[in-house]
Coordinates of C-alpha atoms in Angstrom, one line a residue:
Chain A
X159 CA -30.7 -8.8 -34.5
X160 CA -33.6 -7.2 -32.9
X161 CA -34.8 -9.2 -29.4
X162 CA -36.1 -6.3 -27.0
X163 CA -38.8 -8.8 -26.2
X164 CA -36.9 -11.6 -24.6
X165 CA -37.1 -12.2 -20.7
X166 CA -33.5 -11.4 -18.8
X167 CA -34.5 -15.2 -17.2
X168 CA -34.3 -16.3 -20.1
X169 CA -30.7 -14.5 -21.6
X170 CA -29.5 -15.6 -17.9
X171 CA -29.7 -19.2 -19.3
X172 CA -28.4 -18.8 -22.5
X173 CA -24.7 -19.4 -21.5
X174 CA -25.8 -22.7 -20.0
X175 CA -27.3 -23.6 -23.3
X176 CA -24.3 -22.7 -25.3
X177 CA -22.0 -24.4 -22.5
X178 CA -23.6 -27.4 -22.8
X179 CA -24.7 -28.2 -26.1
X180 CA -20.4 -27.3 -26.0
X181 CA -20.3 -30.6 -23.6
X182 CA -22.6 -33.0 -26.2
X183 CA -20.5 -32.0 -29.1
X184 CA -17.4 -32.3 -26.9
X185 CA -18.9 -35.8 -25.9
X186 CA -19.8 -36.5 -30.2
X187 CA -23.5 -36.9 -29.3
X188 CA -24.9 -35.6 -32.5
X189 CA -28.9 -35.1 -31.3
X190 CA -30.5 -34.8 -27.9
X191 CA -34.2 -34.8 -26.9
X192 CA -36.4 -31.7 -25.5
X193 CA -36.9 -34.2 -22.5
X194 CA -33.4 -35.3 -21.7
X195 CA -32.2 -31.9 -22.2
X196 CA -34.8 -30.8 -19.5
X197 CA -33.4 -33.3 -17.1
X198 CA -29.2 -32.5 -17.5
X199 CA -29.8 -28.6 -17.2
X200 CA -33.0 -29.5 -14.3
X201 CA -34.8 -27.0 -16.2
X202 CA -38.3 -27.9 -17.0
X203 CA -38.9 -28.6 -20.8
X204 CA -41.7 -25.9 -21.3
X205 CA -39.1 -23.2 -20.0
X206 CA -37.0 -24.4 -22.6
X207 CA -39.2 -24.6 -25.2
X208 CA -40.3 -21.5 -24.5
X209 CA -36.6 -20.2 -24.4
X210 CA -35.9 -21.3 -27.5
X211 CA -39.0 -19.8 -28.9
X212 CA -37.8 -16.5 -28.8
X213 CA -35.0 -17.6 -31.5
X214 CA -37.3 -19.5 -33.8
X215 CA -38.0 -23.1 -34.1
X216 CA -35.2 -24.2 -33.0
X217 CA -36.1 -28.7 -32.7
X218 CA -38.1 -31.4 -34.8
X219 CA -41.3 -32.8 -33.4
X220 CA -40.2 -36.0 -32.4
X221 CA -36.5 -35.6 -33.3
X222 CA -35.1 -33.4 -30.4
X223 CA -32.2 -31.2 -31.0
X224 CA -29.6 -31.3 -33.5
X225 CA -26.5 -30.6 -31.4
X226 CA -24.1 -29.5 -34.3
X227 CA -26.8 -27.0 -35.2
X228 CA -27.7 -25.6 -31.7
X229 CA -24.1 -25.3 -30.4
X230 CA -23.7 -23.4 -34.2
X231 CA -26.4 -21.3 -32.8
X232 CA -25.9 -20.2 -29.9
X233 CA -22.1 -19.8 -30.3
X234 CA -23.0 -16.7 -33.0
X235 CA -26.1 -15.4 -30.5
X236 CA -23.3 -15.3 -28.2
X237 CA -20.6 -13.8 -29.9
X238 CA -18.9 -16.8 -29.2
X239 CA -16.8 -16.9 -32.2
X240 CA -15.0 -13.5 -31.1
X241 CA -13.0 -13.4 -27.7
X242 CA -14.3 -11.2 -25.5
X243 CA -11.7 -8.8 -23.8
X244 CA -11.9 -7.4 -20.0
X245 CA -9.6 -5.6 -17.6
X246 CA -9.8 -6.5 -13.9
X247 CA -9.9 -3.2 -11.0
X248 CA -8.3 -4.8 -7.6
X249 CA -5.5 -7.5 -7.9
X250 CA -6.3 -8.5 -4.3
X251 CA -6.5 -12.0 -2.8
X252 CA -10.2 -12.6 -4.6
X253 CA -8.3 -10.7 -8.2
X254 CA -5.7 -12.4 -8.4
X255 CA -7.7 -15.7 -7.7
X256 CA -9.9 -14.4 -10.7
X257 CA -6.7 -14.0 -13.1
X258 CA -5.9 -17.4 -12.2
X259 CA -8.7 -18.5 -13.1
X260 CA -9.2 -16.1 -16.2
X261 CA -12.2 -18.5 -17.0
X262 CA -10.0 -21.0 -18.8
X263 CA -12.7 -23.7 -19.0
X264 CA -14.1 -21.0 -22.1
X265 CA -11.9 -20.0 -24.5
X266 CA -13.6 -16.6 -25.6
X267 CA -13.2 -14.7 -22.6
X268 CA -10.1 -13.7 -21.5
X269 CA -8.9 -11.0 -18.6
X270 CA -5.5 -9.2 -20.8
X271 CA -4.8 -6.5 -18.2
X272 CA -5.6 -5.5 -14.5
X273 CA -5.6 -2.3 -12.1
X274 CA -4.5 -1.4 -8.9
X275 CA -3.3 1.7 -6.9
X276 CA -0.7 -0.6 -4.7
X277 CA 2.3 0.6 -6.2
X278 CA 4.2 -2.5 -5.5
X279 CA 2.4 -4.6 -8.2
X280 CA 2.0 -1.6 -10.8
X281 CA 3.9 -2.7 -13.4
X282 CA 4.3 -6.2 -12.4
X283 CA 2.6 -9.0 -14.3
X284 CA 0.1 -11.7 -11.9
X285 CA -0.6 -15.0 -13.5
X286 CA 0.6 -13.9 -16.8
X287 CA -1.8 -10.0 -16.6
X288 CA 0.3 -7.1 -16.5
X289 CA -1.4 -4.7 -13.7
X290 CA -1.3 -0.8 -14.7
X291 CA -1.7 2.0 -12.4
X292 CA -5.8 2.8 -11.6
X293 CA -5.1 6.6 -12.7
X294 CA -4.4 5.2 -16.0
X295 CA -7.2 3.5 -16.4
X296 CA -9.1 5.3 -19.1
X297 CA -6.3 5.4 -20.9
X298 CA -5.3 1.6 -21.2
X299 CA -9.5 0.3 -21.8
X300 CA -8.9 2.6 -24.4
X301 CA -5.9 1.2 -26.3
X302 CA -7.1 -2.4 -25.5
X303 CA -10.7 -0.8 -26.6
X304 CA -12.3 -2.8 -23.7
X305 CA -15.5 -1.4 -22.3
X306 CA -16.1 -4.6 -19.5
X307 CA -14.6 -4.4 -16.5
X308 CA -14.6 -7.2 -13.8
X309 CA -14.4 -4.8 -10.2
X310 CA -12.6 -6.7 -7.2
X311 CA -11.3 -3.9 -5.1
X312 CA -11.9 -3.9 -1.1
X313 CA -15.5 -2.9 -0.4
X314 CA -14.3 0.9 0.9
X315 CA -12.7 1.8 -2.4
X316 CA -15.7 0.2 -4.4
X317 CA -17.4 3.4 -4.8
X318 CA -14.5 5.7 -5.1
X319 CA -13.2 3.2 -8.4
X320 CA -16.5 2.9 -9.8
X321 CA -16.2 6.5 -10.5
X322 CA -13.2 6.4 -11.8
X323 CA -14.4 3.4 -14.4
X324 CA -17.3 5.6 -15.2
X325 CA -14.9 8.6 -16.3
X326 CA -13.2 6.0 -19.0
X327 CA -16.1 5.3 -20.6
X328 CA -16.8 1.5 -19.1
X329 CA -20.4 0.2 -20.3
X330 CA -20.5 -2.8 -17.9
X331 CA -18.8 -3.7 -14.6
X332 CA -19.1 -7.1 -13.3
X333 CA -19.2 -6.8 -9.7
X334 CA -17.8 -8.8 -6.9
X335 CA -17.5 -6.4 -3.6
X336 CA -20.6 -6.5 -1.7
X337 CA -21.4 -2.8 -1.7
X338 CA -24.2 -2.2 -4.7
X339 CA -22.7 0.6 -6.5
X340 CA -24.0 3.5 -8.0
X341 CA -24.0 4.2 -11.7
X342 CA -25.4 6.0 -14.2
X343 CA -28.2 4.4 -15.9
X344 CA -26.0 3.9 -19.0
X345 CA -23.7 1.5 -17.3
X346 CA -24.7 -2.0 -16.5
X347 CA -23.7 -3.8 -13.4
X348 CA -23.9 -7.4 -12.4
X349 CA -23.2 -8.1 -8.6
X350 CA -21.4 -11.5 -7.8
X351 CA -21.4 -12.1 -4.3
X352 CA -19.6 -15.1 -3.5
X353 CA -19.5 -14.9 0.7
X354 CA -23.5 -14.1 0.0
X355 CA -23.9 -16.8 -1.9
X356 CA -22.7 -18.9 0.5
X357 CA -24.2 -17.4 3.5
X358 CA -27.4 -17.7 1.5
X359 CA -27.1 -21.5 1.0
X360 CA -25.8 -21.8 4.6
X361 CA -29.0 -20.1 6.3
X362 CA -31.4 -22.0 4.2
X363 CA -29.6 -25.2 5.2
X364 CA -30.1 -23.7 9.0
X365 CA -33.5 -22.6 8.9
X366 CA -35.0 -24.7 6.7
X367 CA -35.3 -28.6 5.8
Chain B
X252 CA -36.9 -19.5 15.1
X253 CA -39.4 -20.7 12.4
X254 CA -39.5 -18.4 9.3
X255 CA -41.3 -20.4 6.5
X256 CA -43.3 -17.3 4.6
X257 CA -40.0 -15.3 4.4
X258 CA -39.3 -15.2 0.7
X259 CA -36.4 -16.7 -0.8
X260 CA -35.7 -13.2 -2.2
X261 CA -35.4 -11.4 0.9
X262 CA -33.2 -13.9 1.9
X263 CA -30.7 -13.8 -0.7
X264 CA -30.7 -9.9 0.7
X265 CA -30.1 -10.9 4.5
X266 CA -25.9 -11.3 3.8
X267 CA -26.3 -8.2 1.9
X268 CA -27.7 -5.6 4.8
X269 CA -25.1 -8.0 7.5
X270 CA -21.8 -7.1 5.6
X271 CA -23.3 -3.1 5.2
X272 CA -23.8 -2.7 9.0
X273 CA -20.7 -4.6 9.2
X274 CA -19.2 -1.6 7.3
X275 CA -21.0 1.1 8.4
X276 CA -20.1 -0.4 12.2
X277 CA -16.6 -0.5 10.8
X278 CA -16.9 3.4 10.1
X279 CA -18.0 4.1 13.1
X280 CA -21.6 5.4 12.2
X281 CA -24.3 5.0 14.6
X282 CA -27.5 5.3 12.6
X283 CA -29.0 5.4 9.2
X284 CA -32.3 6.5 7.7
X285 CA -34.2 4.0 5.4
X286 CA -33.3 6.0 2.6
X287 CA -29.7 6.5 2.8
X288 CA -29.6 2.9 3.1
X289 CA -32.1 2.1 0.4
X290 CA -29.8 4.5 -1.7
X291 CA -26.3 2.8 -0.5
X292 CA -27.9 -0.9 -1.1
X293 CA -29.4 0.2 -4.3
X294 CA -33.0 -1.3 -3.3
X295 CA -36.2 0.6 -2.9
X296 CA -36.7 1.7 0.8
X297 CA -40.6 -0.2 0.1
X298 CA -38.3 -3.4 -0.3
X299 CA -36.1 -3.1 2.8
X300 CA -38.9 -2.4 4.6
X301 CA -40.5 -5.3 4.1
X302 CA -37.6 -7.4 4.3
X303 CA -37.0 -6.0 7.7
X304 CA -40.7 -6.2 8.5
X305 CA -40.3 -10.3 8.3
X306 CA -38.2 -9.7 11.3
X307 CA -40.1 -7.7 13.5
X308 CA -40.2 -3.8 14.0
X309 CA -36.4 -2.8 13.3
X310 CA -36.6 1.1 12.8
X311 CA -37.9 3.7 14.7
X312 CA -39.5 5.9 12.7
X313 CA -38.0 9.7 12.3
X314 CA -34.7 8.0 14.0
X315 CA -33.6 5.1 11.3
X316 CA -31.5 2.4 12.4
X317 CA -29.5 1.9 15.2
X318 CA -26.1 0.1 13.4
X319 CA -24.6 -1.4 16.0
X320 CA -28.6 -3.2 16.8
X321 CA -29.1 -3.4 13.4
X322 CA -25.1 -5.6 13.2
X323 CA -26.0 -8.0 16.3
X324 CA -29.6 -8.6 14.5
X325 CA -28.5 -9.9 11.5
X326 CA -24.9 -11.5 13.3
X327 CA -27.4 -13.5 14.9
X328 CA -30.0 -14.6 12.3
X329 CA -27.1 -15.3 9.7
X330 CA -25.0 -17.4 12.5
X331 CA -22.3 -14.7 12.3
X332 CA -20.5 -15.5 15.6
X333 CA -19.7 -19.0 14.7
X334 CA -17.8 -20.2 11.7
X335 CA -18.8 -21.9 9.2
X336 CA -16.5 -24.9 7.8
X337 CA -16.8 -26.0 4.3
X338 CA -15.0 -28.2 1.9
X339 CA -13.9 -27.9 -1.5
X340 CA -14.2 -30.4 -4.0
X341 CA -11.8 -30.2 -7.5
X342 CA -8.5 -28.0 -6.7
X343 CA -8.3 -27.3 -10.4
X344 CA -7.7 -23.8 -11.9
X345 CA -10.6 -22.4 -10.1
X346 CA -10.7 -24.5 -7.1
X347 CA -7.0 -23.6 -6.5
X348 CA -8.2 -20.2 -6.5
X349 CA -11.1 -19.9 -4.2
X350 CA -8.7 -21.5 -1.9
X351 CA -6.4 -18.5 -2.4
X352 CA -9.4 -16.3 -1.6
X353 CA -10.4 -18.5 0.9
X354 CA -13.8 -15.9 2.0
X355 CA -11.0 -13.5 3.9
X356 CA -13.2 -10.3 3.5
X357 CA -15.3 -12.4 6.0
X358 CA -14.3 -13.7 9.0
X359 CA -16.8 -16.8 9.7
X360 CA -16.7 -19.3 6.4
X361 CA -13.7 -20.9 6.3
X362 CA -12.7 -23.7 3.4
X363 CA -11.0 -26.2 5.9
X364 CA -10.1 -29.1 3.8
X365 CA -10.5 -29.7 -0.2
X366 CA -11.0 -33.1 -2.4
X367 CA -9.2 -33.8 -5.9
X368 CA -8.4 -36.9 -7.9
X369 CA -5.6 -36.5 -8.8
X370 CA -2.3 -38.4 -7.1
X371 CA 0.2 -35.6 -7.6
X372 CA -1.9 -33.0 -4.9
X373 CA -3.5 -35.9 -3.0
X374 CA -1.4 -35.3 0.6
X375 CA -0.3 -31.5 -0.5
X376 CA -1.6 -28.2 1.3
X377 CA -2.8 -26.1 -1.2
X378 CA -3.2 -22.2 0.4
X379 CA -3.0 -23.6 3.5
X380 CA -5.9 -26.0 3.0
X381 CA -4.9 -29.9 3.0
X382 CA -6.0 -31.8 -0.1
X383 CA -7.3 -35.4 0.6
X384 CA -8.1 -38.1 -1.7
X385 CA -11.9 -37.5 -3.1
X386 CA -12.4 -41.4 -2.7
X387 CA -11.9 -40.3 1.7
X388 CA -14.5 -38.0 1.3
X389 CA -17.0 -39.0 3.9
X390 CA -14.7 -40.0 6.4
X391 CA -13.1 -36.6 6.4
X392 CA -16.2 -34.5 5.8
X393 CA -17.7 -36.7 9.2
X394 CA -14.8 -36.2 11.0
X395 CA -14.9 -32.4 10.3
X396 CA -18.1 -32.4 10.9
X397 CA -18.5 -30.8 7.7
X398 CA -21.9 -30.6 5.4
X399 CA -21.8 -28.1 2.9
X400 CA -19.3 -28.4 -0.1
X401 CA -17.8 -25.7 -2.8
X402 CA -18.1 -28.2 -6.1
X403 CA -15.2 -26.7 -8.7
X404 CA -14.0 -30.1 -10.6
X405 CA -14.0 -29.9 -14.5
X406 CA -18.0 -30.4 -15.8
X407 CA -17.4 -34.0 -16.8
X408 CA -16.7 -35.3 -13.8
X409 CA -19.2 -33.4 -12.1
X410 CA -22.1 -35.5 -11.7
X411 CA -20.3 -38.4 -10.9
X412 CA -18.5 -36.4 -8.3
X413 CA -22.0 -35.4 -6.7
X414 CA -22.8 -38.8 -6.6
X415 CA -20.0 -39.7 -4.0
X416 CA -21.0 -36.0 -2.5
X417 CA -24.6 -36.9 -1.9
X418 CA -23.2 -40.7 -0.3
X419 CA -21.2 -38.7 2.2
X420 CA -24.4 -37.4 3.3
X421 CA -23.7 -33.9 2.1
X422 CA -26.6 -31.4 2.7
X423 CA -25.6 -28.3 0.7
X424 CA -23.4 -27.7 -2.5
X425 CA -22.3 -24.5 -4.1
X426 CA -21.7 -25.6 -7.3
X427 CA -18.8 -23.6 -9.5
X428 CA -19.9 -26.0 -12.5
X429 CA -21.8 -24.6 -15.3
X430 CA -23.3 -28.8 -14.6
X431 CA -27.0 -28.4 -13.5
X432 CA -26.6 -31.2 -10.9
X433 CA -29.4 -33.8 -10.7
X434 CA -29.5 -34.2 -6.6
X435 CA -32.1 -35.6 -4.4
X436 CA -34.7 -33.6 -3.0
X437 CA -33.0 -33.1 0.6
X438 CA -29.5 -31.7 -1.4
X439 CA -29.7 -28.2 -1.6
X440 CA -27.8 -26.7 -4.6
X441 CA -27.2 -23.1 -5.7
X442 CA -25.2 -22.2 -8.3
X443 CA -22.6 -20.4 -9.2
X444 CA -21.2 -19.8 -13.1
X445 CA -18.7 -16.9 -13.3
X446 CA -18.5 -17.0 -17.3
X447 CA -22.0 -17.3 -17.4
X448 CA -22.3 -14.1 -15.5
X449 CA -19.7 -12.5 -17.7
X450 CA -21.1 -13.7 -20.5
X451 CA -24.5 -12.7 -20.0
X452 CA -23.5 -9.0 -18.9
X453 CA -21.9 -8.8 -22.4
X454 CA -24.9 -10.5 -24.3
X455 CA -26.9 -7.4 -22.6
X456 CA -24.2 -5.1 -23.9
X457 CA -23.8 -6.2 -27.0
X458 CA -27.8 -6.5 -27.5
X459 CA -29.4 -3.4 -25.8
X460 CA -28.6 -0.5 -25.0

């Protein structure tokens, strides 16, 4: 599938898509319309239509969605049929929140092992992860031929591990310390920031309104 | 202070530069040029310029930034010396968690008290953080003084949980459900989907590149 044209807003929504044309089906609704669809995802309809554009004609004039069909859709756009293997770096307080988590609400992404350097959890297994020693990092993405990584470590080692993800060959890090690192253009990086994102809606609340 | 024309993008920055003075304050530096920082923040020096420039004249040229200035600047537009209480509503898988992580890396939001449904943690402390019954949840929030909320219950009970959320007068929600919440106007809501994030850094893997 070639789609170099389409927008990252519009990839950024696909999940939400998937996820909740996942909820209709869930909920047997068999079709829903471009309007009502608008209003549960407070999207406005032209984005959507527009979204799906990019994918071909996705609706029926008059119809609306088919949910059987889109949820079919957008489960193979997003690989959803395969589980998606990662490795978390940092079993900290927010890590080992995040392998508690270990996204359980979707089934096709799973966290099946986790680094640290604190020798007192190498080798130990958190919320059901084993955690391997950071040095052997390269080595374990490899057996487990994983190439995402999810990076919680403190903010001072951020830089320090990145490098060392780099080294084994990681293509995308999904990260949640503040510090924006730096990578080599062939590595992708997505910054969670879930303090900022508070602060954010907290100052906006303060100054504005 | 009344700061209507500063973007909403700039803003989502302002937690960003706090936490790096923070740090660099931590390791004892005194001053930093725009482009070190532009290089450590990973944003184009044009960019923090005019984020800073929103604020008034910050730099001196040919000298940089001051850090420990630059620290009491933004401590004071982002309400750094006083702490911010929240709530968290649905002590699920992923509730249970943020409670774990609980914001330590930063020492002014604190999750005080959380809401669930269900009987069996209704009167329980969960990470230190009591859990009340959901139906309470203006009393407590009112007592506590509390207005902004961390929304983590399962998606289908989401909307009918901001329901009782926006009755308790609730001004701000961070909401952990991939739900797009239909709010009124005066509710501000930012969200928050962690396997959307994964999923979309691994759509861009699997696509480009």
């Amino acid at each position: 599938m070639t789609q170099y044209k389409i927008p990252n807003a519009t990839i950024k929504r696909l999940p939400l898509y998937y996820r909740y044309f996942q909820f209709l089906d869930d909920s047997n609704k068999q079709k829903i319309s471009s309007n009502e669809l608008a209003q549960a995802l407070q999207i406005d309809s032209a984005t959507i239509r527009r979204d799906f554009s990019y994918f071909g004609s996705l609706g029926k004039r008059g119809y609306g969605y088919d949910i059987k069909l889109m949820l079919g859709f957008f489960k193979e756009l997003l690989n959803q049929d395969k589980t998606a293997n990662v490795a978390l770096v940092g079993v900290g307080n927010l890590g080992s929140a995040l392998l508690n988590y270990n996204f359980s609400q979707t089934n096709n992404i799973k966290i099946v092992e986790a680094f640290d350097k604190n020798p007192k959890i190498i080798g130990e297994t958190v919320h059901d992860v084993p955690v391997y020693d950071i040095a052997d990092v390269k080595q374990h993405l490899k057996e487990q031929n994983i190439d995402v990584v999810i990076l919680s470590v403190p903010v001072k080692s951020a830089q320090q591990v990145t490098k060392q993800l780099v080294a084994a060959d990681v293509r995308g890090i999904l990260n949640f310390t503040p510090l924006r690192l730096s990578t080599p253009d062939s590595i992708r990086v997505h910054n969670v920031d879930l303090a900022n994102e508070l602060q954010t809606l907290i100052y906006f609340l303060n100054n504005y309104n």
